[in-house]
Amino acid sequence: MTQHVPKNILVTGGAGFIGANFVHYYFSRYPGRPVVVLDALTYAGNYANLQPISEHPGLTFVHGDIRDDDLVLSLLKEHKIDTIVHFAAESHVDRSIHGPDAFIDTNVVGTHALLKAAKVRWLDTGTGMAHRFHHVSTDEVYGTLGPEDPPFSEETPYRPNSPYAASKAGSDHLVRAYHETYGLQTTISNCSNNYGPYQFPEKLIPLVISRIMDSGEIPVYGDGRQIRDWLYVDDHNAGIDVILNSGIPGETYNIGGNNQTTNIDIIHHICDCLEDRYPGARSLITHVTDRPGHDRRYAINADKIRRELDFSPQHNFNAGIRKTIEWYLANESWWRKVMDGSYREWVRANYEQRR
């Protein structure tokens, strides 16, 4: 089995939801290894996500853009980076429908800028440094599934249905091409829907929790019967860690949560979990017009990572959602701070106008 031991790691998008959770996870598992976080701090990136570990001696935070070639190359050199974990991305389908340009700029152009800098540093200068470029992608690149279709595997053809999914598909192809053409040591993971602490409240689970706590309407697209596979964020990060250490360069690994559930059932479950504290939560549910190109079902076949790398998620949904709800109840000040005027305008445009 291929072994790679990261010594100096660069995490792009490390102040965002999954990226910040990865940094927390990584320091808890490898407290002596340094981590450089590069984040542009756009609407979903928040330095407060790193506040609990801000004094960690191994953390270096850099406020910058992955499209800045000179900045990225200087970080790779200065910090002797041998591993990049690339989370930085525009990641919300609704926002990609209203403004696709930012998704192409960040997800495609930004990924290419990182790949170019990595190639210069690790290959062109002849350092001979053992290295790894891990790209974090999504199951949405595969398109949608019918009720009886088998889950997505690593061999499923790409059929993206939104500008977001198309931009991630494009970045996946670039990562693969840099391995095949130049020999860059890359890996890719395509994950199912993540949930957990620090998730921006435009996504379903934190949106529902925050709306219940605020006694606000809970918007549901269409009939709410869209099916997703839900993955607790620390299980996702544990999977990435396994891929970094033991994944085969050039390979793609699907990471799933083994929990296919409809959106409306997720909402009902959260309402029921909070019923004692917030009675009548289900009465807040309001159905709105479905969004364009809304994929009906995603499901992940994660047999490859289980078979080849001996990885399986440790949280079932009941355990993961309980941890998530408890975190949002205990960190109300965090989500209230991120729900500024621009966030409220986004909610109005995406949900209230769809009634």
XYZ file of C-alpha atoms in Angstrom:
355
model
C 0.000 0.000 0.000
C 1.291 3.472 -0.916
C 2.334 5.448 2.158
C 2.679 9.224 2.352
C 3.460 10.935 5.655
C 2.635 14.664 5.466
C 5.183 16.863 7.187
C 4.039 20.370 6.277
C 0.469 20.744 5.079
C -1.362 23.578 3.291
C -5.137 23.608 3.729
C -6.993 25.840 1.276
C -10.393 27.031 2.409
C -9.399 26.125 5.938
C -11.701 28.730 7.494
C -14.770 27.297 5.765
C -17.071 24.600 7.084
C -15.332 21.357 6.129
C -11.865 22.899 5.948
C -12.018 24.313 9.473
C -13.315 21.026 10.825
C -10.407 19.313 9.058
C -7.889 21.608 10.767
C -9.484 20.901 14.160
C -9.412 17.179 13.384
C -5.833 17.266 12.128
C -4.425 19.027 15.199
C -6.293 16.652 17.489
C -4.731 13.699 15.682
C -1.299 15.157 14.852
C -0.649 17.944 17.397
C 3.011 18.275 16.453
C 2.535 18.818 12.719
C 2.306 22.380 11.354
C -0.653 23.509 9.250
C -0.837 26.550 6.975
C -4.388 27.717 6.252
C -5.033 29.812 3.146
C -8.508 31.354 2.963
C -9.995 34.356 1.163
C -12.627 34.784 3.926
C -15.561 35.190 1.563
C -19.111 34.927 2.934
C -18.742 31.242 3.991
C -15.183 31.525 5.277
C -14.959 32.777 8.845
C -11.847 33.070 10.982
C -14.063 32.481 14.018
C -14.237 28.849 12.881
C -10.561 28.571 13.843
C -10.767 30.636 17.033
C -10.622 27.641 19.427
C -7.245 26.652 17.951
C -5.981 30.133 17.042
C -3.192 29.912 19.652
C -1.987 26.503 18.500
C 1.761 26.857 17.847
C 1.503 24.879 14.626
C -1.164 27.056 12.979
C -0.276 29.701 10.396
C -3.233 31.578 8.909
C -2.878 33.468 5.621
C -5.665 35.674 4.298
C -5.354 35.287 0.539
C -6.738 33.968 -2.719
C -5.850 30.589 -4.234
C -5.769 32.315 -7.635
C -2.759 34.374 -6.520
C 0.001 32.289 -8.123
C 2.860 34.201 -6.511
C 1.337 33.951 -3.043
C 0.716 30.219 -3.319
C 4.193 29.514 -4.653
C 5.795 31.595 -1.902
C 3.840 29.676 0.750
C 4.918 26.340 -0.714
C 8.546 27.443 -0.591
C 8.586 29.290 2.740
C 6.802 26.568 4.681
C 8.323 23.625 2.819
C 4.830 22.370 2.006
C 4.718 18.750 0.888
C 0.933 18.229 1.072
C -1.986 20.330 -0.159
C -5.553 19.574 0.923
C -7.741 21.650 -1.355
C -11.138 22.517 0.145
C -11.452 26.082 -1.150
C -14.538 26.312 -3.336
C -17.776 28.092 -3.957
C -20.118 25.315 -2.922
C -23.799 26.219 -2.857
C -25.992 25.213 -5.801
C -28.501 28.033 -5.284
C -25.781 30.667 -5.388
C -24.341 29.092 -8.540
C -27.710 29.461 -10.252
C -27.871 33.176 -9.463
C -24.174 33.918 -10.040
C -22.190 31.203 -11.836
C -19.140 33.359 -12.648
C -17.705 33.143 -9.130
C -17.922 29.348 -9.271
C -15.885 29.157 -12.469
C -13.345 31.641 -11.111
C -12.792 29.889 -7.796
C -13.438 26.237 -8.541
C -11.856 25.972 -11.983
C -9.406 28.871 -12.321
C -8.444 28.680 -8.634
C -7.803 24.946 -8.737
C -5.698 25.368 -11.861
C -3.625 28.081 -10.169
C -2.903 25.721 -7.271
C -1.960 22.902 -9.610
C 0.420 25.153 -11.536
C 2.137 26.309 -8.354
C 2.421 22.740 -7.064
C 3.904 21.589 -10.367
C 6.502 24.378 -10.300
C 7.492 23.706 -6.713
C 7.401 19.919 -6.603
C 8.306 18.934 -10.152
C 9.833 21.732 -12.255
C 12.449 22.873 -9.732
C 13.766 19.346 -9.309
C 13.364 19.202 -5.540
C 12.472 15.520 -5.670
C 10.192 16.167 -2.704
C 7.654 13.479 -1.851
C 4.337 15.245 -2.174
C 0.576 14.900 -2.379
C -2.164 17.135 -3.793
C -5.564 16.084 -2.492
C -8.642 17.591 -4.121
C -11.947 17.557 -2.222
C -14.915 17.202 -4.569
C -18.592 16.278 -4.455
C -21.015 13.564 -5.529
C -22.935 16.224 -7.482
C -20.513 15.842 -10.400
C -22.257 12.530 -11.173
C -25.665 14.122 -11.735
C -28.870 12.623 -10.387
C -30.190 9.124 -9.707
C -33.569 7.537 -10.256
C -35.306 5.727 -7.368
C -33.938 2.315 -8.404
C -30.552 3.348 -9.814
C -27.434 1.959 -8.124
C -25.408 4.464 -6.056
C -22.618 6.502 -7.629
C -19.290 4.692 -7.857
C -15.911 6.015 -8.937
C -16.708 4.663 -12.421
C -19.999 6.588 -12.801
C -19.841 8.995 -15.777
C -19.923 12.691 -14.943
C -23.252 14.399 -15.705
C -23.337 17.642 -13.688
C -26.666 19.483 -13.653
C -25.838 22.831 -12.031
C -23.117 25.446 -12.571
C -21.673 24.438 -9.199
C -21.516 20.751 -10.112
C -20.063 21.577 -13.534
C -17.335 23.728 -11.980
C -16.374 20.930 -9.583
C -16.365 18.417 -12.449
C -14.032 20.712 -14.357
C -11.656 20.985 -11.406
C -11.704 17.181 -10.961
C -10.649 16.760 -14.584
C -7.814 19.266 -14.187
C -6.469 17.426 -11.143
C -6.573 14.132 -13.010
C -4.885 15.707 -16.037
C -1.996 17.066 -13.962
C -1.363 13.564 -12.658
C -1.595 11.873 -16.029
C 0.344 14.526 -17.969
C 2.963 15.765 -15.528
C 3.130 13.075 -12.857
C 1.863 15.265 -10.039
C 0.943 12.992 -7.134
C -2.769 13.716 -6.812
C -5.794 12.101 -5.215
C -9.478 13.062 -5.393
C -12.364 12.364 -3.037
C -16.026 12.791 -3.950
C -18.153 13.064 -0.833
C -21.848 13.035 -0.051
C -23.693 15.804 1.849
C -21.731 16.881 4.922
C -23.178 18.194 8.166
C -21.737 19.193 11.523
C -20.338 22.209 13.439
C -19.440 25.499 11.730
C -21.655 24.914 8.673
C -22.950 28.143 7.141
C -26.709 28.430 7.768
C -27.687 28.426 4.094
C -27.291 24.621 4.057
C -30.265 22.486 5.028
C -29.413 21.207 8.511
C -28.080 24.432 10.092
C -30.818 26.382 8.297
C -33.484 24.225 9.934
C -31.863 24.380 13.372
C -31.431 28.165 13.280
C -34.969 28.732 11.982
C -36.443 26.625 14.783
C -34.411 28.547 17.370
C -35.612 31.802 15.788
C -39.251 30.679 15.333
C -38.904 31.425 11.614
C -40.335 29.620 8.623
C -38.495 26.472 7.529
C -38.452 26.582 3.706
C -38.737 23.255 1.870
C -38.086 23.001 -1.869
C -41.003 21.348 -3.688
C -42.283 18.224 -1.971
C -39.073 17.792 0.039
C -38.651 14.206 -1.178
C -35.175 14.790 -2.610
C -32.849 12.072 -1.307
C -29.311 12.700 -0.091
C -26.645 10.593 1.610
C -25.614 12.382 4.821
C -22.018 12.265 6.080
C -20.881 13.621 9.439
C -18.023 16.050 8.803
C -15.476 14.364 11.075
C -16.070 11.057 9.282
C -15.336 12.874 6.030
C -12.109 14.298 7.444
C -11.046 10.931 8.794
C -11.537 9.554 5.281
C -9.380 12.302 3.794
C -6.695 11.553 6.369
C -6.675 7.891 5.314
C -6.431 8.888 1.636
C -3.532 11.267 2.364
C -1.612 8.515 4.097
C -2.502 5.456 2.047
C -4.331 6.511 -1.118
C -2.835 5.616 -4.480
C -1.778 8.663 -6.554
C -4.053 9.198 -9.530
C -6.992 7.482 -7.834
C -10.427 8.779 -6.837
C -12.234 7.630 -3.681
C -15.909 8.150 -2.846
C -16.680 8.947 0.807
C -20.280 8.378 1.900
C -22.231 8.321 5.128
C -24.384 5.242 4.444
C -27.525 7.256 5.192
C -29.935 7.916 2.319
C -32.744 10.110 3.634
C -35.227 12.567 2.139
C -34.884 16.241 2.959
C -38.341 16.339 4.538
C -37.499 13.410 6.804
C -34.313 15.197 7.903
C -36.381 18.289 8.726
C -38.959 16.265 10.655
C -36.194 14.523 12.600
C -34.604 17.824 13.655
C -38.008 19.235 14.618
C -38.670 16.191 16.759
C -35.243 16.398 18.420
C -35.951 20.018 19.397
C -39.635 19.600 20.276
C -39.095 19.660 24.047
C -37.160 22.910 23.872
C -39.070 24.483 20.950
C -42.628 23.094 20.890
C -44.520 23.099 17.603
C -41.407 23.215 15.410
C -43.094 21.240 12.617
C -45.644 24.022 12.201
C -42.819 26.237 10.872
C -42.395 24.087 7.736
C -43.317 25.985 4.549
C -43.110 24.484 1.047
C -41.699 26.767 -1.661
C -41.241 26.404 -5.421
C -38.465 23.973 -6.268
C -35.211 25.349 -7.603
C -34.208 24.836 -11.274
C -32.298 21.631 -12.079
C -32.756 20.208 -8.584
C -31.246 16.715 -8.591
C -33.694 14.200 -7.156
C -31.379 11.664 -5.546
C -27.729 11.221 -4.650
C -26.270 8.061 -3.185
C -22.653 7.026 -2.709
C -21.123 3.598 -3.193
C -18.143 3.739 -0.837
C -17.009 0.134 -1.331
C -13.654 1.145 -2.827
C -12.356 3.139 0.146
C -13.630 0.470 2.533
C -12.087 -2.356 0.539
C -8.772 -0.760 -0.418
C -8.082 1.586 2.507
C -10.127 -0.088 5.260
C -12.151 3.048 5.966
C -15.795 3.315 7.075
C -17.616 6.200 8.805
C -17.951 5.893 12.576
C -21.098 7.990 13.111
C -24.593 6.839 12.253
C -27.015 9.660 11.507
C -28.652 9.695 14.933
C -25.289 10.164 16.641
C -24.054 12.747 14.144
C -27.203 14.879 14.157
C -27.323 14.822 17.957
C -23.756 16.202 18.109
C -24.626 18.793 15.466
C -27.780 20.040 17.192
C -25.973 20.261 20.524
C -23.210 22.323 18.909
C -25.639 24.839 17.368
C -27.551 25.153 20.637
C -24.297 25.853 22.473
C -22.935 28.252 19.824
C -25.877 30.504 19.069
C -23.629 33.582 19.056
C -21.560 32.049 16.230
C -24.404 31.526 13.775
C -26.091 34.802 14.634
C -22.894 36.693 13.784
C -22.609 35.105 10.332
C -26.270 35.809 9.489
C -25.699 39.405 8.452
C -27.671 41.582 6.046
C -26.294 39.893 2.923
C -27.320 36.497 4.278
C -30.876 37.700 4.965
C -31.090 39.104 1.433
C -29.958 35.760 0.052
C -32.667 33.943 2.022
C -35.267 36.384 0.739
C -34.182 35.861 -2.884
C -33.908 32.064 -2.699
C -36.794 31.093 -0.459
C -39.275 33.875 0.307
C -39.714 34.796 -3.355
C -40.425 31.147 -4.197
C -43.585 30.889 -2.091
